[in-house]
Short mmCIF file of C-alpha atoms and ligand atoms in Angstrom, two decimals:
data_model
loop_
_atom_site.label_atom_id
_atom_site.label_comp_id
_atom_site.label_asym_id
_atom_site.label_seq_id
_atom_site.Cartn_x
_atom_site.Cartn_y
_atom_site.Cartn_z
CA UNK A 203 -55.44 -30.45 -78.36
CA UNK A 204 -53.63 -28.79 -81.04
CA UNK A 205 -49.91 -29.33 -81.45
CA UNK A 206 -49.10 -25.44 -81.06
CA UNK A 207 -50.87 -25.18 -77.84
CA UNK A 208 -49.09 -28.07 -76.21
CA UNK A 209 -46.56 -26.02 -74.45
CA UNK A 210 -45.94 -25.72 -70.64
CA UNK A 211 -48.33 -23.55 -69.03
CA UNK A 212 -47.63 -21.99 -65.54
CA UNK A 213 -49.67 -19.80 -63.41
CA UNK A 214 -48.40 -16.17 -63.01
CA UNK A 215 -47.06 -16.21 -59.63
CA UNK A 216 -48.32 -12.56 -58.88
CA UNK A 217 -51.85 -13.92 -59.10
CA UNK A 218 -53.70 -14.85 -55.88
CA UNK A 219 -56.09 -17.75 -55.60
CA UNK A 220 -58.58 -16.68 -53.06
CA UNK A 221 -61.04 -19.58 -51.93
CA UNK A 222 -64.38 -17.99 -51.23
CA UNK A 223 -67.58 -19.92 -50.96
CA UNK A 224 -67.84 -23.90 -51.14
CA UNK A 225 -65.21 -24.75 -53.69
CA UNK A 226 -65.52 -21.41 -55.77
CA UNK A 227 -62.71 -19.15 -55.88
CA UNK A 228 -61.42 -15.74 -57.18
CA UNK A 229 -58.11 -15.19 -59.02
CA UNK A 230 -56.86 -11.69 -57.92
CA UNK A 231 -54.45 -9.63 -59.61
CA UNK A 232 -52.98 -7.10 -56.99
CA UNK A 233 -51.52 -4.97 -59.62
CA UNK A 234 -54.69 -4.15 -61.32
CA UNK A 235 -57.30 -5.03 -58.56
CA UNK A 236 -59.17 -7.20 -60.91
CA UNK A 237 -60.78 -10.36 -60.07
CA UNK A 238 -61.76 -13.56 -62.30
CA UNK A 239 -64.09 -16.07 -60.93
CA UNK A 240 -63.34 -19.79 -60.90
CA UNK A 241 -65.78 -22.51 -60.52
CA UNK A 242 -64.60 -25.74 -58.80
CA UNK A 243 -63.22 -27.25 -61.93
CA UNK A 244 -61.36 -23.83 -62.76
CA UNK A 245 -59.88 -24.07 -59.18
CA UNK A 246 -58.71 -27.71 -59.97
CA UNK A 247 -56.81 -26.50 -63.26
CA UNK A 248 -55.38 -23.50 -61.34
CA UNK A 249 -53.88 -25.68 -59.07
CA UNK A 250 -52.30 -27.66 -61.76
CA UNK A 251 -51.12 -24.40 -63.36
CA UNK A 252 -49.36 -23.35 -60.24
CA UNK A 253 -47.12 -26.34 -60.66
CA UNK A 254 -46.66 -25.61 -64.37
CA UNK A 255 -48.01 -28.25 -66.89
CA UNK A 256 -48.14 -29.23 -70.43
CA UNK A 257 -51.60 -28.25 -71.97
CA UNK A 258 -52.20 -31.91 -73.10
CA UNK A 259 -51.33 -33.14 -69.52
CA UNK A 260 -53.94 -30.65 -67.94
CA UNK A 261 -56.67 -31.84 -70.31
CA UNK A 262 -55.68 -35.35 -69.42
CA UNK A 263 -55.72 -34.69 -65.51
CA UNK A 264 -59.03 -32.94 -65.65
CA UNK A 265 -60.65 -35.91 -67.69
CA UNK A 266 -59.18 -38.55 -65.15
CA UNK A 267 -60.37 -36.49 -62.24
CA UNK A 268 -64.10 -36.76 -63.27
CA UNK A 269 -66.09 -39.63 -64.12
CA UNK A 270 -68.59 -38.11 -66.24
CA UNK A 271 -66.60 -35.55 -68.40
CA UNK A 272 -68.71 -34.17 -71.05
CA UNK A 273 -67.94 -35.21 -74.62
CA UNK A 274 -66.54 -31.53 -75.25
CA UNK A 275 -64.62 -31.52 -72.03
CA UNK A 276 -61.19 -31.35 -73.68
CA UNK A 277 -62.35 -28.25 -75.79
CA UNK A 278 -63.65 -26.62 -72.59
CA UNK A 279 -60.49 -26.96 -70.77
CA UNK A 280 -58.46 -25.69 -73.66
CA UNK A 281 -60.68 -22.59 -74.02
CA UNK A 282 -60.34 -21.90 -70.42
CA UNK A 283 -56.62 -22.33 -70.49
CA UNK A 284 -56.42 -19.95 -73.38
CA UNK A 285 -58.43 -17.45 -71.60
CA UNK A 286 -56.38 -17.48 -68.39
CA UNK A 287 -53.40 -16.95 -70.71
CA UNK A 288 -55.00 -14.20 -72.62
CA UNK A 289 -55.81 -12.37 -69.37
CA UNK A 290 -52.33 -12.72 -68.35
CA UNK A 291 -53.10 -14.86 -65.18
CA UNK A 292 -50.82 -17.70 -66.72
CA UNK A 293 -47.93 -17.88 -69.14
CA UNK A 294 -47.04 -20.28 -71.96
CA UNK A 295 -43.37 -21.30 -71.58
CA UNK A 296 -40.93 -18.88 -73.26
CA UNK A 297 -43.28 -15.89 -72.95
CA UNK A 298 -42.32 -12.91 -70.89
CA UNK A 299 -44.50 -10.54 -69.05
CA UNK A 300 -45.70 -7.69 -71.47
CA UNK B 1461 -82.53 -15.83 -44.11
CA UNK B 1462 -79.46 -17.86 -44.71
CA UNK B 1463 -76.04 -16.75 -43.69
CA UNK B 1464 -73.29 -17.97 -46.05
CA UNK B 1465 -69.49 -16.85 -45.22
CA UNK B 1466 -66.62 -16.54 -47.32
CA UNK B 1467 -63.76 -18.56 -46.18
CA UNK B 1468 -61.65 -15.61 -45.39
CA UNK B 1469 -62.21 -11.94 -45.25
CA UNK B 1470 -61.75 -9.85 -48.26
CA UNK B 1471 -60.09 -7.04 -46.54
CA UNK B 1472 -58.67 -6.28 -43.10
CA UNK B 1473 -58.96 -2.84 -41.51
CA UNK B 1474 -55.88 -2.08 -39.43
CA UNK B 1475 -55.22 0.68 -37.01
CA UNK B 1476 -51.60 0.59 -37.58
CA UNK B 1477 -50.79 3.06 -34.82
CA UNK B 1478 -52.41 4.64 -31.77
CA UNK B 1479 -50.37 7.70 -32.39
CA UNK B 1480 -51.64 10.92 -33.73
CA UNK B 1481 -50.26 14.51 -34.09
CA UNK B 1482 -54.02 15.92 -33.56
CA UNK B 1483 -56.70 15.45 -31.31
CA UNK B 1484 -59.75 16.27 -33.13
CA UNK B 1485 -62.81 17.28 -31.16
CA UNK B 1486 -65.13 14.47 -32.68
CA UNK B 1487 -62.47 11.82 -33.17
CA UNK B 1488 -64.02 8.46 -33.07
CA UNK B 1489 -60.81 6.63 -31.88
CA UNK B 1490 -59.30 8.22 -29.02
CA UNK B 1491 -61.01 7.48 -25.70
CA UNK B 1492 -62.76 4.62 -27.27
CA UNK B 1493 -61.75 0.95 -26.84
CA UNK B 1494 -59.42 0.90 -29.84
CA UNK B 1495 -57.51 3.78 -27.99
CA UNK B 1496 -54.94 1.31 -26.78
CA UNK B 1497 -51.51 2.06 -25.13
CA UNK B 1498 -49.06 0.43 -27.51
CA UNK B 1499 -48.27 0.06 -31.09
CA UNK B 1500 -46.67 -3.10 -32.36
CA UNK B 1501 -43.26 -3.33 -33.90
CA UNK B 1502 -42.78 -3.65 -37.64
CA UNK B 1503 -41.77 -7.16 -37.41
CA UNK B 1504 -45.15 -8.32 -35.91
CA UNK B 1505 -46.98 -6.65 -38.67
CA UNK B 1506 -44.69 -8.25 -41.30
CA UNK B 1507 -45.59 -11.64 -39.85
CA UNK B 1508 -49.24 -10.92 -40.02
CA UNK B 1509 -49.31 -9.52 -43.48
CA UNK B 1510 -47.50 -12.81 -44.64
CA UNK B 1511 -50.48 -14.82 -43.03
CA UNK B 1512 -53.01 -12.42 -44.64
CA UNK B 1513 -51.18 -13.02 -48.10
CA UNK B 1514 -51.19 -16.57 -47.78
CA UNK B 1515 -54.99 -16.83 -47.16
CA UNK B 1516 -55.69 -14.48 -50.03
CA UNK B 1517 -56.96 -11.26 -48.28
CA UNK B 1518 -57.04 -8.86 -51.19
CA UNK B 1519 -57.09 -5.47 -49.32
CA UNK B 1520 -55.80 -3.87 -46.25
CA UNK B 1521 -56.80 -0.22 -44.87
CA UNK B 1522 -54.65 1.38 -42.78
CA UNK B 1523 -56.00 3.83 -40.26
CA UNK B 1524 -55.00 4.99 -36.77
CA UNK B 1525 -54.55 7.30 -35.01
CA UNK B 1526 -52.81 8.78 -37.96
CA UNK B 1527 -50.82 6.34 -40.24
CA UNK B 1528 -48.14 8.68 -41.45
CA UNK B 1529 -47.13 9.44 -37.77
CA UNK B 1530 -45.47 5.95 -38.06
CA UNK B 1531 -41.85 6.48 -39.01
CA UNK B 1532 -41.72 2.84 -40.35
CA UNK B 1533 -44.83 3.42 -42.62
CA UNK B 1534 -42.88 2.73 -45.74
CA UNK B 1535 -41.83 -0.75 -44.48
CA UNK B 1536 -45.37 -1.66 -43.44
CA UNK B 1537 -46.58 -0.81 -46.91
CA UNK B 1538 -43.80 -2.62 -48.67
CA UNK B 1539 -44.77 -5.67 -46.68
CA UNK B 1540 -48.30 -5.37 -47.69
CA UNK B 1541 -47.24 -5.09 -51.62
CA UNK B 1542 -44.70 -8.26 -50.99
CA UNK B 1543 -47.68 -10.18 -49.90
CA UNK B 1544 -49.62 -9.50 -52.89
CA UNK B 1545 -52.33 -7.15 -51.56
CA UNK B 1546 -53.61 -3.71 -52.29
CA UNK B 1547 -53.97 -0.87 -49.72
CA UNK B 1548 -55.76 2.18 -48.98
CA UNK B 1549 -54.89 4.65 -46.21
CA UNK B 1550 -57.02 7.02 -44.03
CA UNK B 1551 -55.29 9.98 -43.06
CA UNK B 1552 -55.61 13.72 -41.47
CA UNK B 1553 -53.41 14.58 -44.49
CA UNK B 1554 -50.97 16.92 -42.30
CA UNK B 1555 -47.91 14.78 -42.30
CA UNK B 1556 -47.61 13.67 -46.01
CA UNK B 1557 -44.20 14.42 -47.58
CA UNK B 1558 -43.23 14.39 -51.41
CA UNK B 1559 -40.93 11.37 -50.83
CA UNK B 1560 -43.49 9.40 -49.17
CA UNK B 1561 -46.29 10.29 -51.76
CA UNK B 1562 -43.60 9.30 -54.57
CA UNK B 1563 -43.09 5.92 -52.71
CA UNK B 1564 -46.84 5.13 -52.39
CA UNK B 1565 -47.40 5.85 -56.16
CA UNK B 1566 -44.49 3.60 -57.12
CA UNK B 1567 -46.07 0.52 -55.50
CA UNK B 1568 -48.80 0.77 -58.04
CA UNK B 1569 -51.05 -0.95 -55.25
CA UNK B 1570 -52.53 2.04 -53.44
CA UNK B 1571 -56.46 2.18 -53.99
CA UNK B 1572 -56.55 5.53 -52.17
CA UNK B 1573 -55.29 8.01 -49.57
CA UNK B 1574 -58.25 9.41 -48.04
CA UNK B 1575 -57.77 12.70 -46.39
CA UNK B 1576 -60.31 14.41 -43.94
CA UNK B 1577 -61.20 18.03 -44.91
CA UNK B 1578 -64.01 19.56 -42.97
CA UNK B 1579 -64.16 23.08 -44.15
CA UNK B 1580 -63.87 25.36 -47.20
CA UNK B 1581 -61.78 27.78 -45.04
CA UNK B 1582 -59.24 27.20 -42.49
CA UNK B 1583 -61.33 28.73 -39.57
CA UNK B 1584 -63.99 26.14 -40.12
CA UNK B 1585 -61.49 23.04 -40.57
CA UNK B 1586 -59.37 24.06 -37.90
CA UNK B 1587 -62.11 24.78 -35.33
CA UNK B 1588 -62.16 21.11 -34.37
CA UNK B 1589 -58.97 19.90 -35.92
CA UNK B 1590 -56.28 22.53 -34.44
CA UNK B 1591 -54.72 25.54 -36.05
CA UNK B 1592 -52.93 25.30 -39.17
CA UNK B 1593 -54.05 21.98 -40.20
CA UNK B 1594 -56.46 23.02 -43.02
CA UNK B 1595 -53.38 24.40 -45.01
CA UNK B 1596 -51.29 21.27 -44.18
CA UNK B 1597 -54.16 18.79 -45.09
CA UNK B 1598 -54.68 20.70 -48.56
CA UNK B 1599 -50.96 20.67 -48.98
CA UNK B 1600 -51.07 16.94 -48.23
CA UNK B 1601 -53.81 16.37 -51.05
CA UNK B 1602 -51.72 18.40 -53.46
CA UNK B 1603 -48.55 16.45 -52.64
CA UNK B 1604 -50.38 13.20 -53.30
CA UNK B 1605 -51.90 14.59 -56.45
CA UNK B 1606 -48.43 15.64 -57.85
CA UNK B 1607 -47.16 11.99 -57.33
CA UNK B 1608 -50.22 10.53 -58.95
CA UNK B 1609 -51.50 8.80 -55.84
CA UNK B 1610 -55.28 8.39 -55.84
CA UNK B 1611 -56.66 10.83 -53.54
CA UNK B 1612 -60.15 11.01 -51.82
CA UNK B 1613 -61.56 13.13 -49.33
CA UNK B 1614 -63.99 12.61 -46.33
CA UNK B 1615 -66.04 15.59 -45.04
CA UNK B 1616 -67.28 14.99 -41.54
CA UNK B 1617 -70.61 17.26 -41.46
CA UNK B 1618 -70.89 18.97 -38.17
CA UNK B 1619 -72.42 21.95 -36.46
CA UNK B 1620 -69.88 24.50 -37.74
CA UNK B 1621 -69.52 23.43 -41.34
CA UNK B 1622 -73.40 22.60 -42.09
CA UNK B 1623 -73.72 26.06 -43.64
CA UNK B 1624 -70.61 25.84 -45.61
CA UNK B 1625 -71.13 22.52 -47.61
CA UNK B 1626 -71.64 23.93 -50.94
CA UNK B 1627 -68.36 25.95 -50.67
CA UNK B 1628 -66.60 22.76 -49.42
CA UNK B 1629 -67.91 21.00 -52.56
CA UNK B 1630 -66.92 23.69 -54.74
CA UNK B 1631 -63.28 23.77 -53.19
CA UNK B 1632 -62.79 19.90 -53.47
CA UNK B 1633 -64.30 19.37 -56.88
CA UNK B 1634 -63.60 22.77 -58.80
CA UNK B 1635 -60.79 24.15 -56.85
CA UNK B 1636 -58.65 21.16 -55.93
CA UNK B 1637 -60.02 19.11 -58.80
CA UNK B 1638 -60.86 15.98 -57.08
CA UNK B 1639 -62.76 13.57 -58.91
CA UNK B 1640 -65.01 12.90 -55.88
CA UNK B 1641 -65.63 12.98 -52.32
CA UNK B 1642 -67.68 11.37 -49.58
CA UNK B 1643 -69.49 12.62 -46.46
CA UNK B 1644 -70.55 11.31 -43.04
CA UNK B 1645 -71.30 13.16 -39.76
CA UNK B 1646 -69.82 13.67 -36.39
CA UNK B 1647 -71.11 10.57 -34.48
CA UNK B 1648 -71.41 9.56 -30.85
CA UNK B 1649 -68.27 7.81 -30.57
CA UNK B 1650 -64.72 8.19 -29.16
CA UNK B 1651 -64.10 12.10 -28.18
CA UNK B 1652 -67.29 13.12 -29.97
CA UNK B 1653 -69.18 11.62 -26.89
CA UNK B 1654 -67.80 14.28 -24.77
CA UNK B 1655 -68.47 17.04 -27.17
CA UNK B 1656 -71.66 16.20 -28.65
CA UNK B 1657 -73.43 19.66 -27.94
CA UNK B 1658 -70.62 21.15 -29.74
CA UNK B 1659 -70.31 18.91 -32.82
CA UNK B 1660 -73.37 16.82 -33.48
CA UNK B 1661 -76.05 17.98 -35.86
CA UNK B 1662 -79.43 19.04 -34.42
CA UNK B 1663 -82.56 17.52 -36.26
CA UNK B 1664 -82.97 21.00 -37.73
CA UNK B 1665 -79.25 21.09 -39.04
CA UNK B 1666 -79.39 17.57 -40.18
CA UNK B 1667 -82.49 18.61 -42.27
CA UNK B 1668 -80.62 21.43 -43.68
CA UNK B 1669 -77.53 19.25 -44.39
CA UNK B 1670 -79.78 16.63 -46.36
CA UNK B 1671 -81.39 19.49 -48.49
CA UNK B 1672 -77.96 21.00 -49.37
CA UNK B 1673 -76.25 17.59 -49.88
CA UNK B 1674 -79.04 16.61 -52.43
CA UNK B 1675 -78.73 19.91 -54.18
CA UNK B 1676 -74.92 19.27 -54.50
CA UNK B 1677 -75.49 15.65 -55.77
CA UNK B 1678 -77.54 17.25 -58.45
CA UNK B 1679 -74.94 19.68 -59.32
CA UNK B 1680 -72.10 17.27 -59.38
CA UNK B 1681 -73.73 14.05 -60.63
CA UNK B 1682 -71.81 10.94 -59.61
CA UNK B 1683 -69.06 12.68 -57.65
CA UNK B 1684 -70.37 13.03 -54.03
CA UNK B 1685 -71.19 9.77 -51.93
CA UNK B 1686 -72.01 8.62 -48.36
CA UNK B 1687 -72.69 5.47 -46.62
CA UNK B 1688 -73.42 7.31 -43.47
CA UNK B 1689 -74.33 10.70 -42.35
CA UNK B 1690 -77.15 13.21 -43.77
CA UNK B 1691 -77.00 12.16 -47.32
CA UNK B 1692 -77.07 8.43 -47.10
CA UNK B 1693 -79.94 8.92 -44.36
CA UNK B 1694 -81.90 11.10 -46.83
CA UNK B 1695 -81.88 8.62 -49.48
CA UNK B 1696 -82.67 5.77 -47.23
CA UNK B 1697 -85.17 7.40 -45.11
CA UNK B 1698 -87.16 8.75 -48.17
CA UNK B 1699 -87.31 5.19 -49.65
CA UNK B 1700 -88.55 3.95 -46.07
CA UNK B 1701 -91.17 6.60 -46.04
CA UNK B 1702 -92.51 5.93 -49.37
CA UNK B 1703 -92.73 2.21 -48.85
CA UNK B 1704 -94.57 3.02 -45.65
CA UNK B 1705 -96.96 5.39 -47.34
CA UNK B 1706 -97.89 2.90 -50.03
CA UNK B 1707 -98.02 0.07 -47.27
CA UNK B 1708 -95.59 -2.13 -49.25
CA UNK B 1709 -94.91 -5.52 -48.22
CA UNK B 1710 -91.45 -5.88 -46.11
CA UNK B 1711 -88.48 -4.96 -48.29
CA UNK B 1712 -85.73 -7.65 -48.59
CA UNK B 1713 -82.99 -7.55 -45.94
CA UNK B 1714 -85.13 -5.03 -43.90
CA UNK B 1715 -87.16 -5.40 -40.78
CA UNK B 1716 -84.09 -7.09 -39.03
CA UNK B 1717 -80.97 -5.88 -37.69
CA UNK B 1718 -79.21 -5.90 -41.05
CA UNK B 1719 -77.71 -2.52 -41.07
CA UNK B 1720 -74.09 -3.70 -41.03
CA UNK B 1721 -72.79 -6.31 -43.69
CA UNK B 1722 -69.13 -5.84 -42.39
CA UNK B 1723 -68.53 -9.07 -40.44
CA UNK B 1724 -69.20 -10.87 -43.61
CA UNK B 1725 -66.46 -9.55 -45.57
CA UNK B 1726 -64.19 -7.58 -43.19
CA UNK B 1727 -62.27 -7.96 -40.07
CA UNK B 1728 -60.25 -5.39 -38.26
CA UNK B 1729 -57.33 -5.12 -35.90
CA UNK B 1730 -56.40 -2.72 -33.11
CA UNK B 1731 -52.98 -1.04 -32.89
CA UNK B 1732 -52.02 -3.40 -30.26
CA UNK B 1733 -52.74 -6.52 -32.35
CA UNK B 1734 -56.06 -7.45 -31.07
CA UNK B 1735 -58.57 -8.76 -33.62
CA UNK B 1736 -61.91 -7.10 -33.47
CA UNK B 1737 -64.92 -7.39 -35.59
CA UNK B 1738 -64.84 -3.68 -36.58
CA UNK B 1739 -62.56 -0.80 -35.67
CA UNK B 1740 -65.54 0.94 -34.04
CA UNK B 1741 -66.19 -2.14 -31.93
CA UNK B 1742 -62.70 -2.32 -30.27
CA UNK B 1743 -63.99 -3.71 -26.90
CA UNK B 1744 -65.02 -7.13 -28.51
CA UNK B 1745 -61.72 -8.84 -28.51
CA UNK B 1746 -61.54 -12.10 -30.69
CA UNK B 1747 -57.89 -12.87 -30.22
CA UNK B 1748 -54.27 -11.67 -31.16
CA UNK B 1749 -52.26 -11.50 -34.27
CA UNK B 1750 -49.68 -13.86 -34.69
CA UNK B 1751 -50.83 -15.92 -31.70
CA UNK B 1752 -54.28 -16.85 -33.01
CA UNK B 1753 -55.12 -18.20 -36.37
CA UNK B 1754 -57.07 -15.71 -38.49
CA UNK B 1755 -58.88 -18.53 -40.50
CA UNK B 1756 -59.96 -19.94 -37.11
CA UNK B 1757 -61.39 -16.76 -35.63
CA UNK B 1758 -62.98 -15.80 -38.85
CA UNK B 1759 -64.93 -19.07 -39.41
CA UNK B 1760 -65.54 -20.18 -35.67
CA UNK B 1761 -65.27 -17.39 -33.15
CA UNK B 1762 -68.67 -17.42 -31.11
CA UNK B 1763 -68.50 -13.69 -30.51
CA UNK B 1764 -68.14 -13.08 -34.38
CA UNK B 1765 -71.03 -15.41 -35.06
CA UNK B 1766 -73.09 -13.57 -32.37
CA UNK B 1767 -72.33 -10.21 -34.10
CA UNK B 1768 -73.21 -11.78 -37.58
CA UNK B 1769 -76.49 -13.40 -36.34
CA UNK B 1770 -77.83 -10.10 -35.20
CA UNK B 1771 -79.24 -9.99 -38.88
CA UNK B 1772 -81.87 -12.52 -37.62
CA UNK B 1773 -83.32 -10.34 -34.77
CA UNK B 1774 -86.55 -8.67 -36.02
CA UNK B 1775 -86.83 -5.02 -35.35
CA UNK B 1776 -90.23 -6.01 -34.05
CA UNK B 1777 -88.83 -7.46 -31.03
CA UNK B 1778 -87.69 -4.38 -29.64
CA UNK B 1779 -89.68 -2.01 -27.54
CA UNK B 1780 -87.95 0.83 -29.16
CA UNK B 1781 -89.39 0.01 -32.34
CA UNK B 1782 -92.91 -0.89 -31.15
CA UNK B 1783 -95.76 0.14 -33.55
CA UNK B 1784 -93.15 2.09 -35.93
CA UNK B 1785 -94.65 2.37 -39.48
CA UNK B 1786 -91.21 2.13 -40.80
CA UNK B 1787 -90.25 -1.30 -39.11
CA UNK B 1788 -90.45 -3.21 -42.31
CA UNK B 1789 -88.26 -1.06 -44.26
CA UNK B 1790 -85.61 -0.40 -41.60
CA UNK B 1791 -82.23 -1.79 -41.07
CA UNK B 1792 -81.59 -0.61 -37.45
CA UNK B 1793 -78.28 0.79 -38.92
CA UNK B 1794 -74.84 0.72 -37.35
CA UNK B 1795 -74.39 -1.65 -34.44
CA UNK B 1796 -71.21 0.42 -33.13
CA UNK B 1797 -73.39 3.51 -32.91
CA UNK B 1798 -76.39 1.41 -31.23
CA UNK B 1799 -73.70 0.15 -28.65
CA UNK B 1800 -72.20 3.70 -27.90
CA UNK B 1801 -75.87 5.27 -27.48
CA UNK B 1802 -77.72 2.23 -25.72
CA UNK B 1803 -74.86 -0.14 -24.35
CA UNK B 1804 -76.31 -2.88 -26.57
CA UNK B 1805 -74.98 -4.05 -30.00
CA UNK B 1806 -78.14 -6.14 -30.61
CA UNK B 1807 -80.36 -2.90 -30.61
CA UNK B 1808 -81.23 -0.44 -33.53
CA UNK B 1809 -79.20 2.74 -33.52
CA UNK B 1810 -81.17 5.53 -32.22
CA UNK B 1811 -78.96 7.95 -34.06
CA UNK B 1812 -80.25 6.62 -37.40
CA UNK B 1813 -83.86 6.13 -36.48
CA UNK B 1814 -86.32 7.94 -38.91
CA UNK B 1815 -89.12 7.92 -36.33
CA UNK B 1816 -87.02 9.59 -33.75
CA UNK B 1817 -85.69 12.13 -36.35
CA UNK B 1818 -89.21 13.12 -37.16
CA UNK B 1819 -90.22 13.22 -33.50
CA UNK B 1820 -87.39 15.82 -32.77
CA UNK B 1821 -88.63 17.96 -35.78
CA UNK B 1822 -86.51 16.73 -38.64
CA UNK B 1823 -87.83 16.97 -42.11
CA UNK B 1824 -86.78 14.92 -45.18
CA UNK B 1825 -86.19 17.09 -48.31
CA UNK B 1826 -89.15 17.72 -50.33
CA UNK B 1827 -87.42 16.98 -53.50
CA UNK B 1828 -87.18 13.37 -52.33
CA UNK B 1829 -90.63 12.96 -51.27
CA UNK B 1830 -92.31 14.73 -54.08
CA UNK B 1831 -89.74 14.29 -56.92
CA UNK B 1832 -90.59 16.57 -60.04
CA UNK B 1833 -91.85 14.37 -62.64
CA UNK B 1834 -89.77 13.90 -65.81
CA UNK B 1835 -91.57 15.28 -68.82
S1 LIG C 3029 -59.74 12.06 -36.13
FE1 LIG C 3029 -58.12 11.25 -37.09
S2 LIG C 3029 -56.55 12.91 -37.15
FE2 LIG C 3029 -58.12 13.55 -35.68
S3 LIG C 3029 -57.35 12.91 -33.54
FE3 LIG C 3029 -58.67 11.14 -34.44
S4 LIG C 3029 -57.14 10.03 -35.34
FE4 LIG C 3029 -56.15 11.89 -35.18
S1 LIG C 3030 -88.20 2.90 -34.43
FE1 LIG C 3030 -86.62 3.80 -35.61
S2 LIG C 3030 -85.08 2.05 -35.65
FE2 LIG C 3030 -86.97 1.25 -35.06
S3 LIG C 3030 -87.89 0.47 -37.02
FE3 LIG C 3030 -88.79 2.61 -36.54
S4 LIG C 3030 -87.27 3.99 -37.76
FE4 LIG C 3030 -86.17 1.89 -37.66
#
């Protein structure tokens, strides 16, 4: 994971994790009404973000949690977290609400 | 058919008060099972909203009675917002003050306030809602609009406004400038049961309403909707009739009592805090808020499962539907109406029965049965 991304990332406390079918879930932004679907791995990552975590540690925890992580797991996690941040669902440390 | 269930309802419909300043002739609430003798104090609702928020419920719809009749409505709404949910309000529109409208707008969480307007002029609207209430309701809409609150209107079609539908559409869309409105019809529930002759459409009037509503849908594309009443029925019945004419195979999700998807995504609470599957089925009490666990009721209550499982009952098993050419394309429609008309929830609703409508002399609009070919 790139150096610049290795900051602490924390879930936006306004966002609701809504567990729906099986282990899938929705992230719900009550201010906009928008939802974002999460697969079970996304839910696992979100729960880490709720505590706040360094991005490198997030990847490590995800890889440790699965026995057969694909070779590009690190990249997938990184992209997912970046997307979550881009959508305003989580924040990098030091960033403020826009 | 498999029935998969989300872990918690997406939305909860709450009759936040049993009080109302009006007594509309076809009100579905008063004299029905949801017409209870007490309202809960603010604190009880606050506790309940905290539970909803913890579980990830997304939307709350407040109805009544009349929600704006409650003096503590701002505290109630504030608690919904604090618990990370959005809300909608169903209202008669007559008690909406500018200060309240500004408050609702400032929350940023209001999906809509739906106001009932049933006429293009006061005589029509007030005939069943009481003198002076048309002007008050229209003022209520304008007050909401000025504050930037999203407003919708519900038009209940009945015997006195069925010949006025085009002027009502014009008032709402051209005059008041709403982006859209929806329609239903006075149905056999609550006070309407006592006033059916006065209020409910005959087959002939229903045919007229269908024809007019379809014309209006063409005139105002995308701005008029319906999930019940003549417009919804016309569209669904034309589809059924065509499928039957072509002898098509059974349509997906049809041929069984599938007319209501509510218990798979919604729950309701009466003004006294009783959990019920739907506001229109207030007699099926599943528990009490702040005493019983919402999650447990949602996932395990046998009555709620019985209600969901009606989807597995084929229409062919009812004497009522015997030899019906539409049975493979029909859903049996609303269980609450079925209950009010037949005393059974597990029964098709005679009110939404195409065969019965035709037997009573009802006609579907020609434009649906023989659409003009596009050249
Ligand atoms: S229809 Fe609405 S406004 Fe009219 S009496 Fe019933 S609850 Fe009150
Ligand atoms: S009799 Fe009526 S309710 Fe039964 S299948 Fe036919 S149209 Fe539907």
